[in-house]
């Protein structure tokens, strides 16, 4: 059976949507040569130079031009090579893209996608090329956020992002680009805002996003050997957030562990934990635990990376600690 | 307000009167806003383009209705010059129902997409990249539309300016950048903030563009130079960067008395402002002064009637705060 890598899933989604809709145009640095992560290989030959545009190193111009083109009726997909670089064009993202529809009273529509490599994954990229930054975007109303965990998820979610009428930031985890899966058949589309149950379980809910979903699945496999049944939820998108999927699962298991790669001091996991505290308190049999990246600018040497990175072992350990609260009597409905 | 379009060429005399009328309407409108601000009728700041009307009106006069323009928080004149309904603009300024942005934009974000005015942006320089995107889309779609992007002299020192002009020149986009050099960035004279002679024109050669300067208080000169640049851009000749010299007759915002400016400088500027000059030009070209007085009276009455109507309008429905975040009309971020 044909296999699909996460890297080629990006390419497949772009090609699928460019084929479907001639308003889809790409811009970014080095993308006609295939891009640094080889996610745009061959698109210029297939769709022509009027649809795939190389830019100078000008993130504000790239992201701002995507916005202008979206206002004028195109559906641009801009590559921000490393998501750390959002910091140099963050004004365009949060002050212009996120707000212009609202502050014009709905006069403009911004169907655009910003995509690029994100995440740590202990790859030696360090502090300025290794951050997970979905949480930066999550505190800004007006932005949708997708962060796919697998190749199949990537094709469907990126396609949905491109078809969406609103701005969507799609985060590609750079440590997942080489991950393979059997290639799905036919057109792919996964609606934004619907979480996925990656593994069913009854004792504890593990909520992950992007690379941490696979870590949660590996932790769940280990926990199963010790008699703990963990359910794994892949949020897929932070905005729109499938809060009901989380609350529903917690209603079943009574325990929640949220696993995020970004530093925990203000990660998206805090919002999920607060959601459970506010809306599922009666279901909880134990405190909510967050497993997150270390609260330091990230290091490079492997031994140092290992301390701050999330891992299946840390997740399993957190769950085992949590299960000690199981001594409390099960709640009565 | 109507805008004279290229295919709707009038005789020069008619055209000059129309330009005067448009500038005069905007002047009276802005003066009214200034008064309403001081009466406490406005919520939030008001950055008025008093004295800069010739740039907005002259540039708009050479555009096609489907061309794009885009500007800054000092953008009321630009919206009105493209034909945005004054009543809806004033309702936005005064926080009344029917405001052109539904009360969500206010003075700094006046926008009228229907009239080709794609917004007023309040982060200095941020809209230049967006303008490049509008022009990029026109090039891809081969629509022949041109984009005019207005910005202040202060904006030339921010990175977005350089990224945007560079990209527009590189891609030979149909865009005309118009720097409204009113000599000040907030309270500092622009001359004290640039290591070159002119904020925009001195930078043009870095992007392979011609240094173009125009007297921004001469509406006909603005129309002529911007018109030539627009025609060239439309014909595939690429972008232009124009510096239009003008002067802000009042403070940076309605709350600022502008006391940091030498009195003689302001006095001198008052003798050079665009309305006086256009009126004198009309009279010396033979326009009957009585006709001008009738026109001026009519506009004064229109603006005061407009303000009365808007002040009497209801306030917006608080429930509308939850609309217009997403394209589906709502603001839900979770289920
Ligand atoms: C990025 C940014 N920095 C600072 C400000 C505050 N600010 C608002 S207007 C202004 C002066 C801008 O001067 P200029 O570009 O000449 O435009 P003018 O106000 O004269 O029309 C400043 C500093 C801002 N809005 N955005
Ligand atoms: Mg200025």
XYZ file of N, CA and C in Angstrom, chain B residues 146-263:
354
model
N -5.687 49.353 -9.757
C -4.500 49.932 -9.136
C -4.810 50.188 -7.661
N -3.787 50.075 -6.836
C -3.924 50.351 -5.401
C -3.163 51.631 -5.070
N -3.810 52.517 -4.310
C -3.070 53.657 -3.747
C -2.980 53.453 -2.243
N -1.770 53.581 -1.730
C -1.553 53.405 -0.302
C -1.043 54.716 0.303
N -1.835 55.292 1.198
C -1.455 56.546 1.861
C -0.827 56.248 3.216
N 0.200 56.994 3.560
C 0.825 56.818 4.873
C 1.538 58.111 5.246
N 1.900 58.227 6.516
C 2.536 59.453 6.988
C 4.040 59.433 6.808
N 4.644 60.588 7.006
C 6.101 60.693 6.916
C 6.786 59.844 7.983
N 6.117 59.683 9.132
C 6.725 58.898 10.202
C 6.849 57.420 9.854
N 6.020 56.963 8.929
C 5.978 55.531 8.615
C 7.198 55.043 7.839
N 7.984 55.980 7.308
C 9.130 55.533 6.505
C 10.248 54.955 7.364
N 10.146 55.133 8.674
C 11.209 54.609 9.538
C 10.869 53.261 10.149
N 9.762 52.673 9.712
C 9.410 51.370 10.281
C 9.668 50.280 9.238
N 10.029 49.097 9.722
C 10.446 48.026 8.812
C 9.428 47.674 7.750
N 8.154 47.687 8.120
C 7.118 47.282 7.169
C 7.152 48.135 5.902
N 7.495 49.409 6.038
C 7.600 50.281 4.857
C 8.607 49.692 3.874
N 9.764 49.347 4.375
C 10.840 48.886 3.497
C 10.521 47.520 2.896
N 9.976 46.638 3.704
C 9.603 45.322 3.180
C 8.559 45.460 2.074
N 7.617 46.353 2.292
C 6.510 46.487 1.344
C 6.952 47.138 0.039
N 7.690 48.233 0.136
C 8.098 48.920 -1.094
C 9.056 48.022 -1.885
N 9.917 47.338 -1.169
C 10.845 46.422 -1.830
C 10.092 45.336 -2.599
N 9.114 44.733 -1.945
C 8.386 43.633 -2.594
C 7.565 44.153 -3.778
N 6.953 45.311 -3.606
C 6.152 45.881 -4.694
C 7.020 46.169 -5.912
N 8.226 46.673 -5.652
C 9.127 46.985 -6.768
C 9.631 45.699 -7.414
N 9.982 44.730 -6.575
C 10.482 43.449 -7.072
C 9.453 42.771 -7.977
N 8.200 42.814 -7.582
C 7.142 42.143 -8.337
C 6.458 43.079 -9.346
N 6.971 44.305 -9.453
C 6.417 45.290 -10.395
C 4.899 45.409 -10.265
N 4.446 45.598 -9.042
C 3.002 45.594 -8.785
C 2.351 46.930 -9.119
N 1.063 46.894 -9.447
C 0.327 48.130 -9.767
C -0.090 48.875 -8.499
N 0.856 49.579 -7.915
C 0.572 50.263 -6.654
C 1.292 51.606 -6.625
N 0.618 52.593 -6.061
C 1.218 53.910 -5.891
C 1.232 54.215 -4.393
N 2.431 54.333 -3.850
C 2.593 54.683 -2.441
C 2.615 56.207 -2.341
N 1.741 56.753 -1.513
C 1.708 58.206 -1.358
C 2.012 58.564 0.092
N 3.177 59.162 0.295
C 3.575 59.611 1.632
C 3.010 61.005 1.850
N 2.151 61.143 2.831
C 1.613 62.460 3.172
C 2.578 63.088 4.170
N 3.486 63.878 3.637
C 4.491 64.474 4.517
C 3.942 65.745 5.137
N 3.359 65.582 6.321
C 2.807 66.750 7.029
C 3.829 67.313 8.016
N 5.062 66.894 7.853
C 6.230 67.444 8.572
C 6.393 66.948 10.005
N 5.386 66.264 10.535
C 5.484 65.819 11.922
C 5.073 64.365 12.074
N 5.772 63.658 12.927
C 5.300 62.370 13.418
C 4.931 62.601 14.880
N 3.665 62.595 15.135
C 3.184 63.044 16.441
C 3.814 64.399 16.769
N 4.689 64.463 17.766
C 5.184 65.759 18.227
C 6.579 66.094 17.709
N 7.197 65.167 16.995
C 8.571 65.413 16.546
C 8.601 65.776 15.076
N 9.358 66.839 14.727
C 9.496 67.165 13.306
C 10.177 65.987 12.602
N 9.676 65.629 11.445
C 10.237 64.464 10.766
C 11.717 64.695 10.438
N 12.088 65.965 10.204
C 13.485 66.247 9.852
C 14.443 65.813 10.959
N 13.947 65.737 12.177
C 14.821 65.338 13.289
C 14.909 63.826 13.429
N 14.195 63.110 12.575
C 14.121 61.660 12.711
C 14.595 60.920 11.467
N 15.147 61.653 10.501
C 15.664 60.979 9.300
C 17.075 61.481 9.002
N 17.935 60.554 8.605
C 19.310 60.943 8.298
C 19.466 61.356 6.834
N 18.338 61.514 6.136
C 18.362 61.915 4.730
C 17.503 63.159 4.590
N 17.446 63.697 3.374
C 16.743 64.961 3.231
C 15.227 64.796 3.327
N 14.724 63.793 2.592
C 13.270 63.638 2.521
C 12.875 62.243 2.990
N 11.767 62.159 3.749
C 11.406 60.861 4.326
C 11.163 59.778 3.268
N 10.402 60.087 2.242
C 10.089 59.048 1.255
C 10.963 59.173 0.017
N 11.008 60.365 -0.559
C 11.698 60.518 -1.847
C 13.164 60.118 -1.752
N 13.805 60.436 -0.626
C 15.222 60.085 -0.503
C 15.434 58.582 -0.414
N 14.393 57.845 -0.102
C 14.519 56.389 -0.010
C 14.201 55.686 -1.327
N 13.597 56.402 -2.272
C 13.074 55.755 -3.484
C 14.146 54.989 -4.249
N 15.318 55.598 -4.361
C 16.335 54.972 -5.208
C 16.781 53.621 -4.661
N 16.587 53.390 -3.347
C 16.963 52.090 -2.770
C 16.127 50.961 -3.356
N 14.999 51.308 -3.931
C 14.111 50.294 -4.506
C 14.000 50.445 -6.015
N 14.934 51.179 -6.579
C 14.920 51.365 -8.028
C 13.787 52.248 -8.495
N 13.244 53.078 -7.599
C 12.128 53.950 -7.980
C 12.619 55.384 -8.101
N 11.850 56.136 -8.891
C 12.167 57.545 -9.092
C 11.750 58.353 -7.855
N 12.538 59.334 -7.447
C 12.091 60.173 -6.323
C 11.061 61.189 -6.811
N 9.814 60.997 -6.436
C 8.757 61.896 -6.914
C 8.240 62.737 -5.759
N 8.197 64.051 -5.975
C 7.716 64.966 -4.940
C 6.653 65.856 -5.557
N 5.593 66.096 -4.796
C 4.559 66.992 -5.305
C 4.121 67.933 -4.190
N 3.667 69.100 -4.591
C 3.072 70.033 -3.637
C 1.709 69.455 -3.247
N 1.645 68.890 -2.079
C 0.431 68.203 -1.643
C -0.700 69.128 -1.265
N -0.471 70.436 -1.325
C -1.557 71.378 -1.065
C -2.130 71.942 -2.366
N -1.659 71.422 -3.471
C -2.156 71.840 -4.788
C -2.893 70.653 -5.385
N -4.210 70.708 -5.303
C -5.002 69.530 -5.657
C -4.800 69.115 -7.115
N -4.625 70.101 -7.994
C -4.444 69.752 -9.411
C -3.102 69.080 -9.634
N -2.082 69.576 -8.921
C -0.751 68.968 -9.057
C -0.770 67.537 -8.540
N -1.484 67.322 -7.433
C -1.593 65.960 -6.890
C -2.276 65.065 -7.915
N -3.402 65.540 -8.447
C -4.148 64.721 -9.405
C -3.271 64.387 -10.616
N -2.489 65.367 -11.031
C -1.661 65.151 -12.224
C -0.560 64.112 -11.968
N 0.178 64.285 -10.879
C 1.298 63.364 -10.637
C 0.795 61.970 -10.253
N -0.182 61.927 -9.351
C -0.708 60.612 -8.961
C -1.379 59.965 -10.169
N -2.065 60.777 -10.962
C -2.728 60.243 -12.156
C -1.736 59.591 -13.109
N -0.607 60.252 -13.305
C 0.408 59.689 -14.202
C 0.946 58.383 -13.630
N 1.159 58.357 -12.312
C 1.681 57.137 -11.682
C 0.661 56.006 -11.757
N -0.600 56.357 -11.574
C -1.664 55.344 -11.635
C -1.761 54.776 -13.058
N -1.716 55.652 -14.034
C -1.800 55.188 -15.429
C -0.653 54.247 -15.744
N 0.535 54.636 -15.298
C 1.713 53.819 -15.562
C 1.584 52.458 -14.867
N 1.141 52.480 -13.623
C 0.985 51.221 -12.879
C -0.046 50.337 -13.561
N -1.115 50.942 -14.031
C -2.182 50.175 -14.685
C -1.680 49.523 -15.969
N -0.756 50.222 -16.617
C -0.207 49.687 -17.866
C 0.943 48.715 -17.637
N 1.145 48.299 -16.401
C 2.194 47.314 -16.137
C 3.548 47.930 -15.848
N 3.574 49.243 -15.633
C 4.847 49.929 -15.404
C 5.375 49.847 -13.986
N 4.659 49.145 -13.106
C 5.146 48.954 -11.746
C 4.808 50.103 -10.817
N 5.336 50.023 -9.603
C 4.940 50.951 -8.549
C 5.587 52.323 -8.655
N 5.026 53.257 -7.886
C 5.633 54.580 -7.725
C 5.589 54.934 -6.248
N 6.528 55.760 -5.844
C 6.573 56.257 -4.473
C 6.566 57.774 -4.561
N 5.464 58.357 -4.089
C 5.293 59.810 -4.211
C 5.304 60.437 -2.825
N 6.033 61.519 -2.699
C 6.004 62.260 -1.436
C 5.236 63.549 -1.664
N 4.154 63.720 -0.929
C 3.311 64.900 -1.088
C 3.494 65.807 0.128
N 4.043 66.984 -0.101
C 4.294 67.910 1.006
C 3.005 68.597 1.425
N 2.768 68.579 2.720
C 1.575 69.242 3.233
C 1.844 69.690 4.662
N 0.792 70.069 5.358
C 0.960 70.520 6.738
C -0.326 70.237 7.499
N -0.162 69.718 8.707
C -1.303 69.415 9.570
C -1.674 70.713 10.284
N -2.857 71.247 9.971
C -3.198 72.562 10.532
C -3.485 72.512 12.025
N -3.816 71.333 12.530
C -4.103 71.198 13.965
C -3.114 70.211 14.586
N -3.408 69.779 15.810
C -2.506 68.863 16.506
C -2.553 67.460 15.932
N -1.742 66.593 16.520
C -1.698 65.200 16.061
C -3.070 64.552 16.155
N -3.731 64.776 17.272
C -5.123 64.341 17.402
C -5.899 65.522 17.954
N -7.216 65.356 18.012
C -8.040 66.484 18.457
C -7.721 66.888 19.892
N -7.060 65.999 20.622
C -6.717 66.306 22.013
C -5.416 67.089 22.135
N -4.722 67.248 21.011
C -3.378 67.847 21.041
C -3.433 69.260 20.467
N -2.988 70.227 21.266
C -3.023 71.615 20.806
C -1.892 71.914 19.821
N -0.924 71.024 19.718
C 0.166 71.240 18.764
C 1.110 72.350 19.176
N 1.253 72.563 20.486
C 2.021 73.705 20.996
C 3.518 73.614 20.718
N 3.984 72.437 20.351
C 5.413 72.251 20.059
C 5.798 72.849 18.713
N 4.855 73.375 17.992
C 5.174 73.928 16.672
C 5.324 75.440 16.761
N 6.371 75.998 16.157
C 6.555 77.453 16.197
C 5.344 78.172 15.587
N 4.903 79.245 16.251
C 3.709 79.961 15.797
C 3.864 80.473 14.364
